[in-house]
Coordinates of C-alpha atoms and ligand atoms in Angstrom, one line a residue:
M4 CA -9.1 62.5 -7.9
H5 CA -8.2 58.8 -8.6
T6 CA -10.1 57.6 -11.7
M7 CA -11.6 54.7 -9.7
F8 CA -13.4 57.1 -7.4
K9 CA -14.5 59.2 -10.3
R10 CA -16.2 56.1 -11.6
F11 CA -17.3 55.1 -8.1
P12 CA -20.9 54.0 -8.9
L13 CA -19.6 51.8 -11.8
F14 CA -16.9 50.3 -9.5
L15 CA -19.5 49.6 -6.8
A16 CA -21.8 47.9 -9.3
L17 CA -19.0 45.7 -10.6
A18 CA -18.0 44.7 -7.0
A19 CA -21.6 43.9 -6.2
L20 CA -21.9 41.8 -9.4
M21 CA -18.7 39.9 -8.6
A22 CA -19.8 39.2 -5.0
A23 CA -23.2 37.9 -6.3
L24 CA -21.4 35.7 -8.8
A25 CA -19.0 34.4 -6.2
A26 CA -21.9 33.5 -3.9
S27 CA -23.4 31.3 -6.6
L28 CA -20.1 29.4 -7.3
P29 CA -19.2 26.1 -5.6
A30 CA -17.2 26.6 -2.5
H31 CA -13.8 25.7 -3.9
A32 CA -14.3 28.0 -6.9
Q33 CA -15.1 30.9 -4.5
R34 CA -11.8 30.3 -2.7
A35 CA -9.9 30.6 -5.9
N36 CA -10.5 34.4 -5.5
D37 CA -8.6 34.3 -2.2
P38 CA -5.2 35.9 -2.9
A39 CA -3.4 33.6 -0.3
A40 CA -4.8 30.6 -2.1
A41 CA -3.7 31.9 -5.4
A42 CA -0.2 32.3 -4.1
L43 CA -0.1 28.7 -2.8
L44 CA -1.5 27.3 -6.0
G45 CA 0.3 29.6 -8.3
N46 CA 3.4 28.9 -10.5
D47 CA 6.0 29.0 -7.7
A48 CA 5.6 25.3 -6.8
R49 CA 7.6 22.8 -8.8
F50 CA 5.0 20.1 -7.9
H51 CA 1.3 20.7 -7.6
P52 CA -1.1 18.6 -5.5
V53 CA -4.5 17.6 -6.6
I54 CA -6.8 20.3 -5.3
A55 CA -10.4 19.9 -4.2
G56 CA -12.9 21.8 -2.1
H57 CA -14.9 19.2 -0.3
G58 CA -13.4 15.7 0.0
M59 CA -10.3 13.8 -0.9
V60 CA -8.9 10.3 -1.0
A61 CA -5.2 9.6 -1.5
A62 CA -4.4 5.9 -1.9
Q63 CA -1.9 3.6 -3.5
E64 CA -4.2 2.3 -6.2
R65 CA -6.5 4.4 -8.4
I66 CA -9.6 2.2 -8.6
A67 CA -9.8 1.9 -4.8
A68 CA -9.2 5.6 -4.4
Q69 CA -12.1 6.3 -6.7
V70 CA -14.3 3.9 -4.7
G71 CA -13.6 6.0 -1.6
A72 CA -14.2 9.3 -3.5
D73 CA -17.5 8.0 -4.8
I74 CA -18.6 7.1 -1.3
L75 CA -17.8 10.6 -0.1
L76 CA -19.7 12.1 -3.1
A77 CA -22.7 9.8 -2.2
G78 CA -22.8 11.4 1.3
G79 CA -20.7 9.0 3.2
N80 CA -18.2 10.3 5.8
A81 CA -14.4 9.7 5.8
V82 CA -14.8 6.5 7.8
D83 CA -17.3 5.1 5.3
A84 CA -14.9 6.0 2.5
A85 CA -12.0 4.4 4.4
V86 CA -13.7 1.1 4.9
A87 CA -14.9 1.0 1.3
T88 CA -11.3 1.9 0.1
G89 CA -9.8 -0.7 2.5
F90 CA -12.0 -3.5 1.2
A91 CA -11.5 -2.4 -2.4
L92 CA -7.7 -2.4 -2.0
A93 CA -8.0 -6.1 -0.9
V94 CA -9.3 -6.7 -4.5
T95 CA -7.3 -4.3 -6.6
H96 CA -4.0 -4.2 -4.7
P97 CA -3.6 -7.7 -3.2
Q98 CA 0.1 -7.3 -2.7
A99 CA -0.7 -5.2 0.4
G100 CA -4.4 -4.4 0.5
N101 CA -6.0 -7.3 2.3
I102 CA -8.5 -9.1 4.4
G103 CA -5.9 -11.6 5.5
G104 CA -3.6 -9.1 7.3
G105 CA -4.0 -6.3 9.8
G106 CA -3.2 -2.7 10.4
F107 CA -4.0 0.6 12.2
M108 CA -6.5 3.3 11.6
L109 CA -6.6 6.8 13.1
I110 CA -9.9 8.6 12.8
S111 CA -10.4 12.3 13.6
L112 CA -14.0 13.2 14.2
S113 CA -14.6 16.9 13.9
A114 CA -18.0 17.2 15.6
A115 CA -17.0 15.0 18.6
K116 CA -13.5 16.6 18.7
K117 CA -12.2 13.1 19.2
I118 CA -9.3 11.1 17.7
A119 CA -9.8 7.3 17.8
A120 CA -6.9 4.9 17.2
I121 CA -8.0 1.5 16.1
D122 CA -5.5 -1.3 16.4
Y123 CA -6.4 -4.2 14.2
R124 CA -2.9 -5.7 14.2
E125 CA -2.7 -9.5 13.8
T126 CA -2.2 -11.7 16.9
A127 CA 0.0 -14.7 17.4
P128 CA -2.1 -17.9 17.4
A129 CA -2.7 -19.7 20.7
A130 CA -0.3 -22.4 19.6
A131 CA 2.6 -20.0 18.9
A132 CA 5.7 -20.3 21.0
K133 CA 8.7 -18.1 21.7
N134 CA 11.2 -20.2 19.9
M135 CA 8.9 -21.5 17.1
F136 CA 11.2 -20.2 14.3
L137 CA 14.4 -21.4 15.8
E138 CA 16.2 -24.4 14.3
E139 CA 18.1 -26.9 16.5
T140 CA 21.3 -25.0 15.8
G141 CA 19.7 -22.0 17.4
N142 CA 19.6 -20.1 14.1
V143 CA 16.4 -18.5 12.9
D144 CA 14.6 -20.5 10.1
R145 CA 13.9 -17.4 8.0
D146 CA 11.9 -19.3 5.4
R147 CA 9.5 -20.6 8.0
A148 CA 9.3 -17.2 9.7
R149 CA 8.5 -15.5 6.4
Y150 CA 7.2 -17.8 3.7
S151 CA 5.2 -20.6 5.4
R152 CA 1.7 -20.9 6.7
A153 CA 3.1 -20.7 10.2
S154 CA 4.3 -17.2 9.5
S155 CA 0.6 -16.0 9.5
G156 CA -0.9 -14.2 12.5
V157 CA -4.6 -14.2 13.1
P158 CA -5.9 -11.6 10.6
G159 CA -7.4 -8.4 12.0
T160 CA -8.4 -6.4 9.0
V161 CA -12.1 -7.4 8.7
A162 CA -12.7 -6.9 12.4
G163 CA -10.9 -3.5 12.4
L164 CA -12.6 -2.1 9.3
L165 CA -16.0 -3.2 10.5
Y166 CA -15.4 -1.8 14.0
A167 CA -14.6 1.5 12.4
L168 CA -17.7 1.4 10.3
E169 CA -20.0 0.4 13.2
H170 CA -18.7 3.0 15.6
Y171 CA -17.8 5.9 13.4
G172 CA -19.3 5.4 9.9
T173 CA -22.8 6.3 8.7
L174 CA -23.5 4.0 5.8
P175 CA -24.8 0.4 5.9
R176 CA -22.2 -2.4 5.6
G177 CA -23.7 -3.7 2.4
K178 CA -23.2 -0.3 0.7
V179 CA -19.5 0.1 1.6
L180 CA -18.7 -3.4 0.6
E181 CA -20.6 -3.3 -2.7
P182 CA -17.8 -1.8 -4.8
A183 CA -15.3 -4.4 -3.6
I184 CA -17.7 -7.2 -4.2
K185 CA -18.4 -5.9 -7.8
L186 CA -14.6 -5.5 -8.5
A187 CA -13.9 -9.1 -7.3
E188 CA -16.9 -10.6 -9.2
E189 CA -16.7 -8.7 -12.5
G190 CA -12.9 -8.1 -12.4
F191 CA -10.9 -5.1 -13.2
P192 CA -8.2 -4.3 -15.8
V193 CA -4.7 -5.0 -14.6
S194 CA -2.6 -1.9 -14.7
Y195 CA 1.1 -1.7 -15.9
G196 CA 2.2 -1.3 -12.3
F197 CA 0.1 -4.2 -11.0
A198 CA 1.2 -6.5 -13.9
Y199 CA 4.8 -5.8 -13.0
T200 CA 4.2 -6.6 -9.3
L201 CA 2.3 -9.8 -10.3
E202 CA 5.2 -10.9 -12.4
K203 CA 7.6 -10.4 -9.6
G204 CA 5.2 -12.3 -7.3
H205 CA 5.5 -15.4 -9.5
E206 CA 8.2 -16.9 -7.3
R207 CA 6.1 -16.3 -4.2
F208 CA 3.1 -18.0 -5.6
A209 CA 5.1 -21.0 -6.7
A210 CA 4.6 -23.0 -3.5
D211 CA 0.9 -22.6 -3.3
P212 CA -1.5 -23.9 -6.0
S213 CA -4.3 -21.6 -4.7
S214 CA -2.3 -18.4 -5.0
K215 CA -1.2 -19.5 -8.5
A216 CA -4.8 -20.1 -9.4
Y217 CA -5.9 -16.8 -8.0
F218 CA -3.2 -14.6 -9.4
E219 CA -1.9 -16.3 -12.6
H220 CA -3.4 -17.8 -15.7
P221 CA -3.9 -21.6 -15.7
D222 CA -0.8 -22.0 -17.8
G223 CA 1.2 -20.2 -15.2
K224 CA 1.6 -17.0 -17.3
P225 CA 1.4 -13.7 -15.5
Y226 CA -1.5 -11.3 -16.2
K227 CA -0.5 -8.6 -18.7
A228 CA -1.6 -4.9 -18.4
G229 CA -5.2 -4.5 -19.7
E230 CA -6.2 -8.1 -18.9
I231 CA -9.2 -8.5 -16.5
L232 CA -8.5 -10.2 -13.2
R233 CA -11.6 -11.8 -11.6
Q234 CA -11.6 -13.2 -8.1
P235 CA -14.9 -15.1 -7.6
D236 CA -13.8 -16.9 -4.4
L237 CA -12.8 -13.6 -2.8
A238 CA -16.2 -12.2 -3.9
K239 CA -18.0 -15.0 -2.0
T240 CA -16.0 -14.2 1.1
L241 CA -16.8 -10.4 0.8
H242 CA -20.5 -11.3 0.3
A243 CA -20.3 -13.3 3.6
I244 CA -18.8 -10.3 5.4
A245 CA -21.4 -7.9 3.8
S246 CA -24.3 -10.1 5.0
E247 CA -23.1 -11.4 8.3
G248 CA -20.5 -8.8 9.4
A249 CA -17.4 -10.0 11.3
H250 CA -19.1 -13.4 11.9
G251 CA -19.0 -14.0 8.1
F252 CA -15.2 -14.1 8.4
Y253 CA -14.3 -15.1 11.9
E254 CA -16.9 -17.9 12.3
G255 CA -18.7 -20.2 9.9
P256 CA -17.5 -21.5 6.5
V257 CA -14.7 -18.9 6.0
A258 CA -13.2 -19.5 9.4
K259 CA -13.3 -23.3 8.7
L260 CA -11.5 -22.8 5.4
I261 CA -8.8 -20.9 7.1
E262 CA -8.4 -23.6 9.8
D263 CA -8.4 -26.3 7.1
E264 CA -5.7 -24.5 5.1
M265 CA -3.6 -24.3 8.3
K266 CA -4.2 -27.8 9.6
Q267 CA -3.1 -29.4 6.3
N268 CA 0.0 -27.3 6.0
G269 CA 1.8 -26.7 9.3
G270 CA 0.0 -23.4 10.1
L271 CA -1.3 -22.6 13.6
I272 CA -4.5 -20.5 13.2
T273 CA -7.6 -22.3 14.5
V274 CA -11.3 -21.5 14.4
E275 CA -11.0 -20.6 18.1
D276 CA -8.1 -18.1 17.4
L277 CA -10.4 -16.5 14.8
R278 CA -13.4 -16.4 17.2
N279 CA -11.3 -14.8 19.9
Y280 CA -9.8 -12.0 17.6
K281 CA -10.8 -8.5 18.8
P282 CA -9.6 -5.1 17.5
I283 CA -8.7 -2.7 20.2
E284 CA -9.5 1.0 20.3
R285 CA -6.5 2.8 22.0
E286 CA -5.6 6.3 23.0
P287 CA -3.4 7.8 20.3
V288 CA 0.1 9.1 21.1
R289 CA 0.3 12.8 21.0
G290 CA 3.2 15.2 20.6
S291 CA 3.8 18.6 19.1
Y292 CA 6.2 20.2 16.7
R293 CA 6.5 24.0 16.6
G294 CA 2.9 24.7 17.6
Y295 CA 1.3 21.8 15.6
D296 CA -0.1 18.8 17.4
I297 CA 1.1 15.4 16.1
V298 CA -1.3 12.6 16.7
S299 CA -0.3 9.0 15.8
M300 CA -0.5 5.3 16.5
P301 CA 0.5 4.0 19.9
P302 CA 2.1 0.5 20.6
P303 CA 1.9 -2.2 19.4
S304 CA 3.1 0.0 16.6
S305 CA 6.3 1.8 17.3
G306 CA 5.4 4.2 14.6
G307 CA 3.8 7.1 16.5
V308 CA 6.2 7.0 19.5
H309 CA 9.2 7.3 17.3
V310 CA 7.8 9.8 14.8
I311 CA 7.2 12.0 17.8
Q312 CA 10.5 11.2 19.4
I313 CA 12.5 12.1 16.2
L314 CA 10.4 15.3 15.7
N315 CA 11.1 16.3 19.4
I316 CA 14.9 15.9 18.9
L317 CA 14.8 17.8 15.6
E318 CA 12.6 20.6 17.0
G319 CA 15.7 22.0 18.7
Y320 CA 17.4 22.7 15.4
D321 CA 16.5 25.5 12.9
L322 CA 16.2 23.0 10.0
A323 CA 14.8 25.7 7.6
K324 CA 18.0 27.7 8.1
L325 CA 20.2 24.7 7.6
G326 CA 18.4 24.0 4.3
H327 CA 16.5 21.0 3.0
N328 CA 18.6 17.9 2.3
T329 CA 21.9 19.7 3.1
A330 CA 24.6 17.8 4.9
D331 CA 23.9 19.8 8.0
S332 CA 20.2 18.9 8.1
I333 CA 20.7 15.3 7.1
H334 CA 23.3 14.9 9.7
R335 CA 20.8 15.9 12.4
L336 CA 18.0 13.8 11.0
V337 CA 20.2 10.7 10.9
E338 CA 21.5 11.2 14.5
A339 CA 17.9 11.6 15.7
M340 CA 16.8 8.5 13.8
R341 CA 19.7 6.4 15.0
R342 CA 18.8 7.1 18.7
A343 CA 15.1 6.5 18.2
Y344 CA 15.7 3.1 16.5
A345 CA 18.1 2.0 19.3
D346 CA 15.3 2.7 21.7
R347 CA 12.8 0.9 19.5
A348 CA 14.8 -2.3 19.6
K349 CA 14.9 -2.4 23.4
Y350 CA 11.6 -1.0 24.6
L351 CA 8.9 -1.5 22.1
G352 CA 6.4 -4.4 22.1
D353 CA 2.7 -5.2 22.6
P354 CA 1.6 -3.1 25.7
G355 CA -0.7 -6.0 26.6
F356 CA 2.4 -8.0 27.4
V357 CA 5.3 -5.6 28.2
K358 CA 5.5 -2.2 29.8
V359 CA 6.4 0.3 27.1
P360 CA 7.8 3.6 28.4
A361 CA 6.0 5.5 25.8
A362 CA 5.5 8.7 27.8
G363 CA 9.2 8.9 28.5
L364 CA 10.2 8.2 24.9
I365 CA 8.0 11.0 23.6
S366 CA 8.9 13.6 26.3
K367 CA 10.6 16.8 25.3
Q368 CA 12.9 16.4 28.2
Y369 CA 14.2 13.1 27.0
A370 CA 14.6 14.5 23.5
A371 CA 16.7 17.4 24.9
Q372 CA 18.9 14.8 26.6
L373 CA 19.4 12.8 23.4
R374 CA 20.0 16.0 21.4
A375 CA 22.7 17.1 23.8
G376 CA 24.6 13.9 22.9
I377 CA 24.6 14.7 19.2
D378 CA 27.9 16.0 17.8
V379 CA 26.9 18.2 14.8
S380 CA 30.4 17.9 13.3
H381 CA 31.0 14.2 13.4
A382 CA 28.8 11.1 12.9
S383 CA 28.1 8.9 16.0
K384 CA 28.8 5.2 15.6
S385 CA 25.7 3.0 16.2
E386 CA 27.9 0.5 18.1
D387 CA 28.4 3.3 20.7
I388 CA 24.7 4.2 20.9
S389 CA 22.5 1.9 22.9
A390 CA 19.0 2.5 24.0
G391 CA 18.8 5.6 26.3
K392 CA 17.1 5.8 29.6
P393 CA 13.7 7.5 29.0
P394 CA 11.8 8.5 32.2
G395 CA 9.4 5.9 33.3
T396 CA 15.5 -5.3 1.6
E397 CA 12.8 -7.1 1.0
S398 CA 9.8 -5.7 -0.7
E399 CA 7.9 -3.3 1.5
Q400 CA 4.4 -3.9 0.6
T401 CA 2.3 -2.3 3.2
T402 CA -0.1 0.3 2.0
H403 CA -1.4 3.7 3.3
F404 CA -4.4 5.9 2.4
S405 CA -5.5 9.2 3.8
I406 CA -9.0 10.7 3.6
I407 CA -10.7 14.0 4.5
D408 CA -14.4 14.6 4.1
N409 CA -16.5 17.7 3.7
D410 CA -17.2 17.9 7.4
G411 CA -13.5 17.9 8.3
N412 CA -13.4 14.3 9.5
A413 CA -10.2 12.6 8.6
V414 CA -8.9 9.0 8.4
S415 CA -5.3 7.9 8.2
N416 CA -5.0 4.2 7.6
T417 CA -2.0 1.9 7.1
Y418 CA -2.5 -1.9 6.7
T419 CA -0.5 -4.8 5.4
L420 CA 0.2 -8.4 4.8
N421 CA 3.8 -7.6 5.8
L422 CA 5.9 -8.5 2.8
A423 CA 4.5 -8.3 -0.8
F424 CA 1.7 -10.9 -1.1
G425 CA 2.3 -11.8 2.6
S426 CA 3.2 -15.4 3.2
G427 CA 2.4 -16.1 -0.5
Y428 CA -0.2 -18.6 0.6
S429 CA -3.9 -18.1 0.0
V430 CA -6.9 -19.6 1.8
D431 CA -8.1 -22.2 -0.7
G432 CA -11.8 -21.5 -1.5
A433 CA -11.9 -18.2 0.3
G434 CA -9.8 -16.3 -2.3
F435 CA -7.4 -14.2 -0.2
L436 CA -3.8 -14.2 0.8
L437 CA -2.6 -14.6 4.4
N438 CA -0.1 -12.3 6.1
N439 CA 3.4 -13.3 7.3
E440 CA 3.3 -10.8 10.2
M441 CA 4.9 -13.3 12.6
D442 CA 8.2 -12.2 11.1
D443 CA 7.7 -8.8 12.8
F444 CA 8.2 -10.5 16.1
S445 CA 11.8 -10.9 17.3
A446 CA 12.4 -14.6 16.6
K447 CA 15.5 -14.4 18.6
P448 CA 17.1 -11.4 20.4
G449 CA 19.5 -9.7 18.1
A450 CA 18.4 -11.6 14.9
P451 CA 17.2 -9.1 12.3
N452 CA 13.7 -9.4 10.7
A453 CA 13.0 -9.0 7.0
F454 CA 13.6 -5.2 7.4
G455 CA 16.9 -5.6 9.2
L456 CA 15.2 -4.5 12.5
L457 CA 16.5 -5.8 15.7
G458 CA 14.4 -6.6 18.8
G459 CA 14.6 -8.2 22.1
E460 CA 12.4 -9.7 24.9
A461 CA 9.8 -6.9 24.6
N462 CA 8.9 -8.2 21.1
A463 CA 9.4 -12.0 21.7
I464 CA 6.6 -14.3 20.4
A465 CA 3.8 -15.2 22.8
P466 CA 0.3 -16.6 22.2
G467 CA -2.2 -13.8 21.6
K468 CA 0.5 -11.1 21.4
R469 CA 0.7 -8.6 18.6
P470 CA 4.0 -8.3 16.7
L471 CA 5.7 -4.9 16.9
S472 CA 5.0 -2.7 13.9
S473 CA 6.4 0.5 12.4
M474 CA 3.2 1.6 10.8
A475 CA 2.6 5.3 11.6
P476 CA -0.8 6.6 10.3
T477 CA -0.6 10.2 11.6
I478 CA -2.8 13.3 11.7
V479 CA -1.2 16.7 12.3
L480 CA -3.6 19.3 13.9
K481 CA -3.5 23.0 13.5
N482 CA -5.6 24.8 16.1
G483 CA -7.2 21.5 16.9
A484 CA -8.3 20.6 13.4
P485 CA -6.7 18.2 10.9
F486 CA -4.1 20.0 8.9
L487 CA -2.1 17.1 7.5
V488 CA -3.1 13.5 7.1
T489 CA -0.2 11.2 6.3
G490 CA 1.4 7.8 6.4
S491 CA 3.4 5.4 4.3
P492 CA 4.3 1.8 3.7
G493 CA 8.0 0.8 3.8
G494 CA 8.6 -1.6 6.8
S495 CA 11.3 -0.1 9.0
T496 CA 11.4 3.0 6.8
I497 CA 7.8 4.0 7.5
I498 CA 8.8 6.1 10.6
T499 CA 11.5 8.1 8.9
V500 CA 9.4 8.7 5.7
V501 CA 6.5 10.0 7.9
V502 CA 8.9 12.3 9.8
Q503 CA 10.1 13.7 6.5
E504 CA 6.6 14.2 5.1
I505 CA 5.8 16.2 8.3
L506 CA 9.1 18.2 8.3
N507 CA 8.9 19.0 4.6
V508 CA 5.5 20.7 5.2
L509 CA 6.1 22.2 8.7
A510 CA 9.8 23.1 8.7
Y511 CA 10.5 23.6 5.0
D512 CA 7.1 25.1 3.9
M513 CA 6.5 22.8 1.0
N514 CA 3.1 22.0 -0.3
I515 CA 2.2 18.3 0.1
A516 CA 3.1 17.4 -3.5
E517 CA 6.6 18.9 -3.2
A518 CA 6.9 17.3 0.3
T519 CA 6.1 13.9 -1.1
A520 CA 8.2 14.2 -4.2
A521 CA 11.3 15.3 -2.3
A522 CA 14.2 12.8 -2.0
R523 CA 14.3 11.0 1.3
I524 CA 16.9 9.5 3.6
H525 CA 16.7 6.8 6.2
H526 CA 18.8 5.4 9.1
Q527 CA 17.6 2.8 11.6
W528 CA 20.6 2.5 14.0
Q529 CA 21.5 -1.0 12.8
P530 CA 22.8 -1.5 10.2
D531 CA 24.8 1.7 10.6
T532 CA 24.3 3.0 7.1
V533 CA 22.6 6.1 5.7
I534 CA 20.1 5.1 2.9
S535 CA 19.3 7.8 0.4
E536 CA 17.1 8.2 -2.6
R537 CA 18.3 9.4 -5.9
G538 CA 18.0 13.2 -5.7
V539 CA 20.2 13.6 -2.6
S540 CA 23.3 15.1 -4.2
D541 CA 26.6 13.3 -4.3
D542 CA 28.3 16.4 -2.9
T543 CA 26.1 16.3 0.1
L544 CA 26.7 12.5 0.6
R545 CA 30.5 13.1 0.3
I546 CA 30.4 15.8 3.0
L547 CA 28.5 13.3 5.2
E548 CA 31.1 10.6 4.5
S549 CA 33.8 13.0 5.5
R550 CA 32.1 13.4 8.9
G551 CA 32.1 9.7 9.4
F552 CA 28.7 8.6 8.1
V553 CA 28.7 5.2 6.3
I554 CA 27.0 5.5 3.0
P555 CA 26.8 2.4 0.8
R556 CA 28.5 2.6 -2.6
N557 CA 28.3 0.4 -5.7
N558 CA 31.3 -1.5 -7.0
D559 CA 32.0 1.3 -9.5
G560 CA 32.2 3.8 -6.6
S561 CA 28.9 5.5 -7.2
F562 CA 26.5 6.0 -4.2
Q563 CA 23.8 3.4 -3.8
H564 CA 20.2 4.7 -3.7
R565 CA 17.0 3.1 -2.8
V566 CA 13.3 4.2 -3.1
L567 CA 12.0 4.9 0.4
G568 CA 8.3 4.6 1.2
R569 CA 5.2 5.6 -0.7
A570 CA 3.3 8.2 1.3
N571 CA -0.2 9.2 0.4
S572 CA -1.1 12.4 2.1
I573 CA -3.6 15.2 2.2
M574 CA -3.1 18.7 3.7
K575 CA -5.4 21.6 4.2
A576 CA -4.4 25.1 3.0
N577 CA -6.5 28.2 2.6
G578 CA -9.7 26.1 2.9
Y579 CA -8.6 23.8 0.1
L580 CA -7.8 20.1 0.3
L581 CA -4.4 19.4 -1.3
G582 CA -3.8 15.7 -2.1
A583 CA -0.6 14.0 -3.1
A584 CA -0.4 10.3 -4.1
D585 CA 3.2 9.2 -4.0
T586 CA 4.6 9.1 -7.6
R587 CA 7.0 6.4 -6.4
D588 CA 4.1 4.1 -7.1
A589 CA 2.8 3.7 -10.7
D590 CA -0.9 3.3 -9.6
A591 CA -1.3 5.7 -6.7
A592 CA -3.9 8.4 -7.0
A593 CA -5.4 11.4 -5.1
I594 CA -9.0 11.9 -6.1
G595 CA -11.1 14.8 -4.7
Y596 CA -14.3 16.7 -5.5
Ligands
LIG614 N1 4.9 -5.3 8.6 C1 5.5 -4.0 8.7 C2 5.2 -3.3 9.9 O1 4.2 -3.6 10.5 O2 5.9 -2.4 10.4

């Protein structure tokens, strides 16, 4: 007889003791006994995510991520944590976190089984006009489109965050704004990463005395790591928002300060524009990839439509068999991206102003048609690819955070000032930077914006219209519940970065830390070049070149590389939350409990 059975009573007693012990452990410690979980979290992975049992925030700046995690711990839901993190990032990460910009939030509510998509994108002011950035010569005045007060759209962030809180949050406004107010009033230590960014921002602040006063020492010296940055004017504005809600920003003294700033300096936003601003709750776009549901942001972001379109095209290939970042798989990724961005330039715009054939663009049938046109031995030429017929380097300082709470609610939020520190101009007396989102419109058909993106009539400037975005906050569902929450900054590269986050998990079986660390590639139709990160092998790039792909090289012949995106994502596995803050950013953090 087996010795275990000889000692059966002892074995039973031990098993009962272990079961009793397990029952008294916190939930995530209990799950550590799960053999499947042990395999996932064992030593086979080259990169490990942050692991938690109940709630997680992954964001681009640690202090703001902690603010969100503290709200979760205090009993707030994912939306409360998102709003608190959003306002905190406006203080601790002002290169992209903001109250003077706009963005998109996707919320998955587990009890209601609902996914809400909140569009709080900026709008063009009433005085905006189609040709407002054209010089007499007909050329685009790029400085005015990007670095002037006229480059600012009517900010949507405050209205969007408060809409989310009022409709889907649980905590009072004062409670979620409290940490941001404290950080602005008392200050916070500047990190190495932030000190570097502030130093780089020096040029952008030069034209505006208020930005210089807010983000530099009185003698013009940049803040060094470890110094405390206090923002008392911003604290006053946040106080007004906490006590009066959206009125505290869109009406009254803050609105007047914004209008004054504009009036004196060639900007267009008026008190009336501010009073008229409304966030819009939209139906998310939905697709699928190999049994998983992909839910993302609809127009006026192009993000969701093209993430789904690219995944649809790629679903027809066995990427796992082709291998991760091999020439064969990159070849297919690039061709799918090329076709999606050609469609983006033609069809995408604010659905309040133009008819966007979103359903056709995300249909499997259209993807099959595009896939059929891909030659897997030779590169296409972008000049030969124009938009299909669907049925029916600038700094990229947008920022994304992902949150999952203990009840399975999830938030995926991307917001921005557009370029780093937006227009570079702050509202004097109100303490915050304004966006330069007007550059995301197509100032002239065929003239590239700051991200090299082309556009046409669908994205022309018009009063009240929202500029086309690439932001793609996305939630992947498995059996109807959030499985992966992801998104990224990166201007035009957002879409392709999000696609690779999803593929790395769903097609290549990586955990989210591996998926996020993996080298990325990007192609956006025009310019017709494959951008790669360091880590994609030279051999692979040479094979791609031999097939006709254009891959930029340096003067010494070496391949050029560029960092692509900064995704902050959370996935669920074996009952755990696995968080990964993108290590491409010095300050990013995933914090769970
Ligand atoms: N400003 C970048 C984007 O919205 O795509």
